[in-house]
mmCIF file of C-alpha atoms in Angstrom:
data_model
loop_
_atom_site.group_PDB
_atom_site.id
_atom_site.type_symbol
_atom_site.label_atom_id
_atom_site.label_comp_id
_atom_site.label_asym_id
_atom_site.label_seq_id
_atom_site.Cartn_x
_atom_site.Cartn_y
_atom_site.Cartn_z
ATOM 1 C CA ALA Q 1 -11.747 -3.422 -15.297
ATOM 2 C CA GLN Q 2 -8.445 -3.164 -13.483
ATOM 3 C CA LYS Q 3 -8.053 0.215 -11.842
ATOM 4 C CA ILE Q 4 -4.245 0.046 -11.860
ATOM 5 C CA THR Q 5 -2.335 -1.918 -14.479
ATOM 6 C CA GLN Q 6 1.360 -2.661 -14.313
ATOM 7 C CA THR Q 7 2.233 -4.661 -17.401
ATOM 8 C CA GLN Q 8 5.845 -5.469 -16.555
ATOM 9 C CA PRO Q 9 6.076 -8.345 -14.045
ATOM 10 C CA GLY Q 10 9.876 -8.076 -14.067
ATOM 11 C CA MET Q 11 12.537 -5.693 -15.305
ATOM 12 C CA PHE Q 12 16.315 -5.761 -15.436
ATOM 13 C CA VAL Q 13 18.531 -2.694 -15.537
ATOM 14 C CA GLN Q 14 22.269 -2.173 -15.396
ATOM 15 C CA GLU Q 15 23.666 -0.231 -12.476
ATOM 16 C CA LYS Q 16 23.871 3.532 -13.181
ATOM 17 C CA GLU Q 17 21.346 3.372 -16.001
ATOM 18 C CA ALA Q 18 17.833 4.823 -15.977
ATOM 19 C CA VAL Q 19 14.738 2.642 -15.977
ATOM 20 C CA THR Q 20 11.033 3.332 -16.548
ATOM 21 C CA LEU Q 21 8.336 1.325 -14.791
ATOM 22 C CA ASP Q 22 4.939 1.514 -16.451
ATOM 23 C CA CYS Q 23 1.606 2.219 -14.798
ATOM 24 C CA THR Q 24 -1.762 2.930 -16.332
ATOM 25 C CA TYR Q 25 -4.880 3.704 -14.348
ATOM 26 C CA ASP Q 26 -8.615 3.842 -14.847
ATOM 27 C CA THR Q 27 -10.926 6.265 -13.094
ATOM 28 C CA SER Q 28 -13.807 8.537 -13.961
ATOM 29 C CA ASP Q 29 -12.984 10.924 -11.112
ATOM 30 C CA GLN Q 30 -11.485 14.322 -11.926
ATOM 31 C CA SER Q 31 -9.643 14.522 -8.618
ATOM 32 C CA TYR Q 32 -7.338 11.647 -7.734
ATOM 33 C CA GLY Q 33 -3.838 10.942 -6.559
ATOM 34 C CA LEU Q 34 -1.191 8.579 -7.831
ATOM 35 C CA PHE Q 35 1.530 7.037 -5.690
ATOM 36 C CA TRP Q 36 4.529 4.812 -6.132
ATOM 37 C CA TYR Q 37 5.795 2.535 -3.394
ATOM 38 C CA LYS Q 38 8.889 0.339 -3.148
ATOM 39 C CA GLN Q 39 8.779 -3.004 -1.351
ATOM 40 C CA PRO Q 40 12.212 -4.569 -0.712
ATOM 41 C CA SER Q 41 12.549 -8.196 0.233
ATOM 42 C CA SER Q 42 12.193 -7.180 3.885
ATOM 43 C CA GLY Q 43 8.511 -6.533 3.113
ATOM 44 C CA GLU Q 44 8.001 -2.955 4.241
ATOM 45 C CA MET Q 45 6.247 -0.609 1.800
ATOM 46 C CA ILE Q 46 8.249 2.567 1.289
ATOM 47 C CA PHE Q 47 6.570 5.676 -0.145
ATOM 48 C CA LEU Q 48 8.502 7.128 -3.087
ATOM 49 C CA ILE Q 49 6.531 9.800 -4.913
ATOM 50 C CA TYR Q 50 3.095 11.376 -5.308
ATOM 51 C CA GLN Q 51 1.306 13.043 -8.230
ATOM 52 C CA GLY Q 52 -2.016 14.825 -7.910
ATOM 53 C CA SER Q 53 -4.379 14.836 -10.857
ATOM 54 C CA TYR Q 54 -4.383 18.644 -10.942
ATOM 55 C CA ASP Q 55 -0.620 19.002 -10.666
ATOM 56 C CA GLU Q 56 0.687 20.541 -13.864
ATOM 57 C CA GLN Q 57 4.295 19.614 -13.270
ATOM 58 C CA ASN Q 58 5.598 16.074 -13.119
ATOM 59 C CA ALA Q 59 6.592 15.122 -9.578
ATOM 60 C CA THR Q 60 10.245 14.568 -8.751
ATOM 61 C CA GLU Q 61 11.936 13.253 -5.607
ATOM 62 C CA GLY Q 62 15.667 12.856 -5.869
ATOM 63 C CA ARG Q 63 16.386 10.073 -8.380
ATOM 64 C CA TYR Q 64 12.667 9.356 -8.803
ATOM 65 C CA SER Q 65 10.409 11.177 -11.224
ATOM 66 C CA LEU Q 66 6.875 10.495 -12.317
ATOM 67 C CA ASN Q 67 6.027 10.832 -16.004
ATOM 68 C CA PHE Q 68 2.368 11.843 -15.744
ATOM 69 C CA GLN Q 69 0.360 11.754 -18.971
ATOM 70 C CA LYS Q 70 -3.198 12.525 -17.962
ATOM 71 C CA ALA Q 71 -4.847 12.049 -21.338
ATOM 72 C CA ARG Q 72 -3.282 8.628 -21.669
ATOM 73 C CA LYS Q 73 -3.976 7.820 -18.016
ATOM 74 C CA SER Q 74 -0.417 6.807 -17.395
ATOM 75 C CA ALA Q 75 1.874 7.517 -14.453
ATOM 76 C CA ASN Q 76 5.229 5.902 -15.171
ATOM 77 C CA LEU Q 77 8.009 5.932 -12.605
ATOM 78 C CA VAL Q 78 11.483 6.834 -13.853
ATOM 79 C CA ILE Q 79 14.468 5.897 -11.711
ATOM 80 C CA SER Q 80 17.676 7.577 -12.807
ATOM 81 C CA ALA Q 81 21.180 6.271 -12.099
ATOM 82 C CA SER Q 82 20.002 2.890 -10.766
ATOM 83 C CA GLN Q 83 21.711 1.502 -7.715
ATOM 84 C CA LEU Q 84 21.935 -2.082 -6.480
ATOM 85 C CA GLY Q 85 19.739 -1.109 -3.544
ATOM 86 C CA ASP Q 86 16.940 -0.247 -5.966
ATOM 87 C CA SER Q 87 16.303 -3.962 -6.514
ATOM 88 C CA ALA Q 88 12.778 -4.479 -5.137
ATOM 89 C CA MET Q 89 9.087 -4.727 -6.023
ATOM 90 C CA TYR Q 90 7.554 -1.452 -7.146
ATOM 91 C CA PHE Q 91 3.847 -0.759 -6.810
ATOM 92 C CA CYS Q 92 1.762 1.931 -8.448
ATOM 93 C CA ALA Q 93 -1.326 2.985 -6.487
ATOM 94 C CA MET Q 94 -4.262 5.341 -6.883
ATOM 95 C CA ARG Q 95 -6.490 7.170 -4.449
ATOM 96 C CA GLU Q 96 -9.724 8.163 -6.111
ATOM 97 C CA GLY Q 97 -11.848 11.163 -5.238
ATOM 98 C CA GLY Q 98 -15.192 11.461 -3.505
ATOM 99 C CA GLY Q 99 -13.709 11.415 -0.049
ATOM 100 C CA ARG Q 100 -12.326 7.923 -0.401
ATOM 101 C CA ARG Q 101 -8.999 7.342 1.277
ATOM 102 C CA ALA Q 102 -8.247 3.766 0.243
ATOM 103 C CA LEU Q 103 -5.330 3.124 -2.085
ATOM 104 C CA THR Q 104 -5.816 0.707 -4.975
ATOM 105 C CA PHE Q 105 -2.574 -0.999 -5.902
ATOM 106 C CA GLY Q 106 -1.366 -2.632 -9.065
ATOM 107 C CA SER Q 107 0.231 -6.065 -9.137
ATOM 108 C CA GLY Q 108 3.735 -4.668 -9.077
ATOM 109 C CA THR Q 109 6.951 -4.830 -11.087
ATOM 110 C CA ARG Q 110 10.014 -6.615 -9.767
ATOM 111 C CA LEU Q 111 13.116 -4.596 -10.639
ATOM 112 C CA GLN Q 112 16.535 -6.201 -10.557
ATOM 113 C CA VAL Q 113 19.583 -3.984 -10.847
ATOM 114 C CA GLN Q 114 22.617 -5.771 -12.218
ATOM 115 C CA PRO Q 115 26.213 -4.731 -11.502
ATOM 116 C CA ASP H 1 10.997 9.370 15.134
ATOM 117 C CA THR H 2 9.258 6.009 15.232
ATOM 118 C CA GLY H 3 7.345 4.707 12.274
ATOM 119 C CA VAL H 4 4.307 2.476 12.191
ATOM 120 C CA SER H 5 4.752 -0.634 14.301
ATOM 121 C CA GLN H 6 2.875 -3.910 14.159
ATOM 122 C CA ASP H 7 2.713 -6.829 16.517
ATOM 123 C CA PRO H 8 3.238 -9.717 16.153
ATOM 124 C CA ARG H 9 5.427 -9.877 13.069
ATOM 125 C CA HIS H 10 4.546 -13.502 12.462
ATOM 126 C CA LYS H 11 1.596 -15.618 13.557
ATOM 127 C CA ILE H 12 0.969 -19.284 12.890
ATOM 128 C CA THR H 13 -2.418 -20.604 13.862
ATOM 129 C CA LYS H 14 -4.667 -23.560 13.221
ATOM 130 C CA ARG H 15 -7.795 -23.309 11.148
ATOM 131 C CA GLY H 16 -10.752 -22.247 13.255
ATOM 132 C CA GLN H 17 -8.747 -20.278 15.816
ATOM 133 C CA ASN H 18 -9.139 -16.553 16.440
ATOM 134 C CA VAL H 19 -6.203 -14.187 15.989
ATOM 135 C CA THR H 20 -5.696 -10.523 16.840
ATOM 136 C CA PHE H 21 -3.118 -8.128 15.424
ATOM 137 C CA ARG H 22 -2.093 -4.752 16.758
ATOM 138 C CA CYS H 23 -0.964 -1.631 14.929
ATOM 139 C CA ASP H 24 0.563 1.502 16.451
ATOM 140 C CA PRO H 25 0.534 4.382 13.942
ATOM 141 C CA ILE H 26 2.873 7.341 13.734
ATOM 142 C CA SER H 27 1.852 9.408 16.745
ATOM 143 C CA GLU H 28 0.542 12.537 15.008
ATOM 144 C CA HIS H 29 -1.343 10.646 12.296
ATOM 145 C CA ASN H 30 -5.144 10.726 12.546
ATOM 146 C CA ARG H 31 -5.826 8.155 9.856
ATOM 147 C CA LEU H 32 -5.100 4.462 10.119
ATOM 148 C CA TYR H 33 -5.549 1.817 7.427
ATOM 149 C CA TRP H 34 -5.498 -1.949 7.195
ATOM 150 C CA TYR H 35 -4.526 -3.808 4.012
ATOM 151 C CA ARG H 36 -3.997 -7.451 3.158
ATOM 152 C CA GLN H 37 -1.303 -8.634 0.764
ATOM 153 C CA THR H 38 -1.084 -12.142 -0.664
ATOM 154 C CA LEU H 39 1.985 -13.515 -2.381
ATOM 155 C CA GLY H 40 2.763 -11.887 -5.704
ATOM 156 C CA GLN H 41 0.002 -9.287 -5.404
ATOM 157 C CA GLY H 42 -0.272 -5.686 -4.373
ATOM 158 C CA PRO H 43 -1.913 -4.796 -1.077
ATOM 159 C CA GLU H 44 -5.717 -4.814 -0.950
ATOM 160 C CA PHE H 45 -7.580 -2.310 1.181
ATOM 161 C CA LEU H 46 -9.590 -3.645 4.118
ATOM 162 C CA THR H 47 -10.664 -0.694 6.237
ATOM 163 C CA TYR H 48 -9.677 2.726 7.538
ATOM 164 C CA PHE H 49 -10.199 4.900 10.595
ATOM 165 C CA GLN H 50 -10.099 8.598 11.142
ATOM 166 C CA ASN H 51 -9.421 8.972 14.851
ATOM 167 C CA GLU H 52 -11.705 6.353 16.422
ATOM 168 C CA ALA H 53 -14.322 6.333 13.659
ATOM 169 C CA GLN H 54 -14.255 3.513 11.116
ATOM 170 C CA LEU H 55 -15.134 5.392 7.943
ATOM 171 C CA GLU H 56 -14.647 2.912 5.146
ATOM 172 C CA LYS H 57 -14.776 -0.869 4.863
ATOM 173 C CA SER H 58 -14.003 -3.064 1.888
ATOM 174 C CA ARG H 59 -16.231 -5.912 0.777
ATOM 175 C CA LEU H 60 -13.166 -8.051 1.512
ATOM 176 C CA LEU H 61 -13.824 -7.474 5.203
ATOM 177 C CA SER H 62 -16.116 -10.402 5.881
ATOM 178 C CA ASP H 63 -18.127 -10.881 9.063
ATOM 179 C CA ARG H 64 -15.235 -12.812 10.530
ATOM 180 C CA PHE H 65 -13.056 -9.714 10.470
ATOM 181 C CA SER H 66 -13.408 -6.850 12.892
ATOM 182 C CA ALA H 67 -11.221 -3.819 13.440
ATOM 183 C CA GLU H 68 -11.221 -1.297 16.253
ATOM 184 C CA ARG H 69 -9.422 1.890 17.203
ATOM 185 C CA PRO H 70 -10.982 2.639 20.560
ATOM 186 C CA LYS H 71 -9.050 5.728 21.618
ATOM 187 C CA GLY H 72 -7.969 6.939 18.234
ATOM 188 C CA SER H 73 -4.432 5.722 18.740
ATOM 189 C CA PHE H 74 -3.543 2.043 18.224
ATOM 190 C CA SER H 75 -5.798 -0.318 16.312
ATOM 191 C CA THR H 76 -6.533 -4.024 16.441
ATOM 192 C CA LEU H 77 -7.643 -6.346 13.670
ATOM 193 C CA GLU H 78 -9.298 -9.582 14.764
ATOM 194 C CA ILE H 79 -10.006 -12.556 12.544
ATOM 195 C CA GLN H 80 -12.416 -15.103 13.974
ATOM 196 C CA ARG H 81 -12.576 -18.743 12.905
ATOM 197 C CA THR H 82 -9.559 -18.440 10.654
ATOM 198 C CA GLU H 83 -9.495 -20.193 7.301
ATOM 199 C CA GLN H 84 -6.523 -21.207 5.174
ATOM 200 C CA GLY H 85 -7.476 -18.471 2.701
ATOM 201 C CA ASP H 86 -6.770 -15.888 5.401
ATOM 202 C CA SER H 87 -3.045 -16.645 5.137
ATOM 203 C CA ALA H 88 -1.486 -13.374 4.011
ATOM 204 C CA MET H 89 0.547 -10.384 5.122
ATOM 205 C CA TYR H 90 -1.601 -7.882 7.026
ATOM 206 C CA LEU H 91 -0.292 -4.360 6.595
ATOM 207 C CA CYS H 92 -1.141 -1.310 8.645
ATOM 208 C CA ALA H 93 -0.550 2.242 7.444
ATOM 209 C CA SER H 94 -1.161 5.714 8.796
ATOM 210 C CA SER H 95 -1.386 9.197 7.371
ATOM 211 C CA LEU H 96 -2.127 12.776 8.213
ATOM 212 C CA VAL H 97 -5.495 14.283 7.403
ATOM 213 C CA SER H 98 -3.848 17.198 5.619
ATOM 214 C CA GLY H 99 -1.395 17.289 2.749
ATOM 215 C CA THR H 100 -1.186 14.760 -0.033
ATOM 216 C CA GLY H 101 -2.185 11.977 2.307
ATOM 217 C CA GLU H 102 0.630 9.588 1.552
ATOM 218 C CA GLN H 103 0.328 6.512 3.698
ATOM 219 C CA PHE H 104 3.255 5.202 5.702
ATOM 220 C CA PHE H 105 3.269 1.465 6.178
ATOM 221 C CA GLY H 106 4.353 -0.759 9.012
ATOM 222 C CA PRO H 107 6.390 -3.948 8.587
ATOM 223 C CA GLY H 108 3.280 -6.136 8.490
ATOM 224 C CA THR H 109 2.084 -9.248 10.303
ATOM 225 C CA ARG H 110 2.470 -12.449 8.355
ATOM 226 C CA LEU H 111 -0.350 -14.854 9.137
ATOM 227 C CA THR H 112 -0.116 -18.546 8.320
ATOM 228 C CA VAL H 113 -3.218 -20.644 8.870
ATOM 229 C CA LEU H 114 -2.531 -24.380 8.964
#
């Protein structure tokens, strides 16, 4: 089974609107971490936001927020007030427990912000 | 404040040749990771170091691949007898031991095997 599933290969959003990028995950660990990264066309992976499995509050970082629904095993990224510079690939990733440090990434969602 | 750096940025080689990539992590980061990313996919974990110790290796890391971090600072990834299937972007990342452990990535080395 896929550990991280991103079901939206591509998304369009109008500038200044909000957009939600979906991510579901699969793990039997109680302790895990969820991450979102942005990869512009230049190729570099940029860390956006982190959510720990025990965090009771949804994580927020500026215009980014993570809608964490533990029972549904989903960790959707919400970008508010989209900007043209938000056009990029977005990857959801998970670090499972048990001392493992590796991140498992989904296949990504390509977001295009239209003026 | 310098981020993670990788060298070279691009490498073109012929099948059967050996190649070596270098990664310099953020200076205070103890952990260093290697990932491989093929077109249209997310990165796949290869291996990671804490200081000079290689603590985790993926099954993707075949016998032709070897990684080192001899002094706990920079790391090298060597691929011996390259195959066309090795063509990919090789990404290096580093992180602190403490905190949430978010990994900071370098710009990658794009390998093309002809």
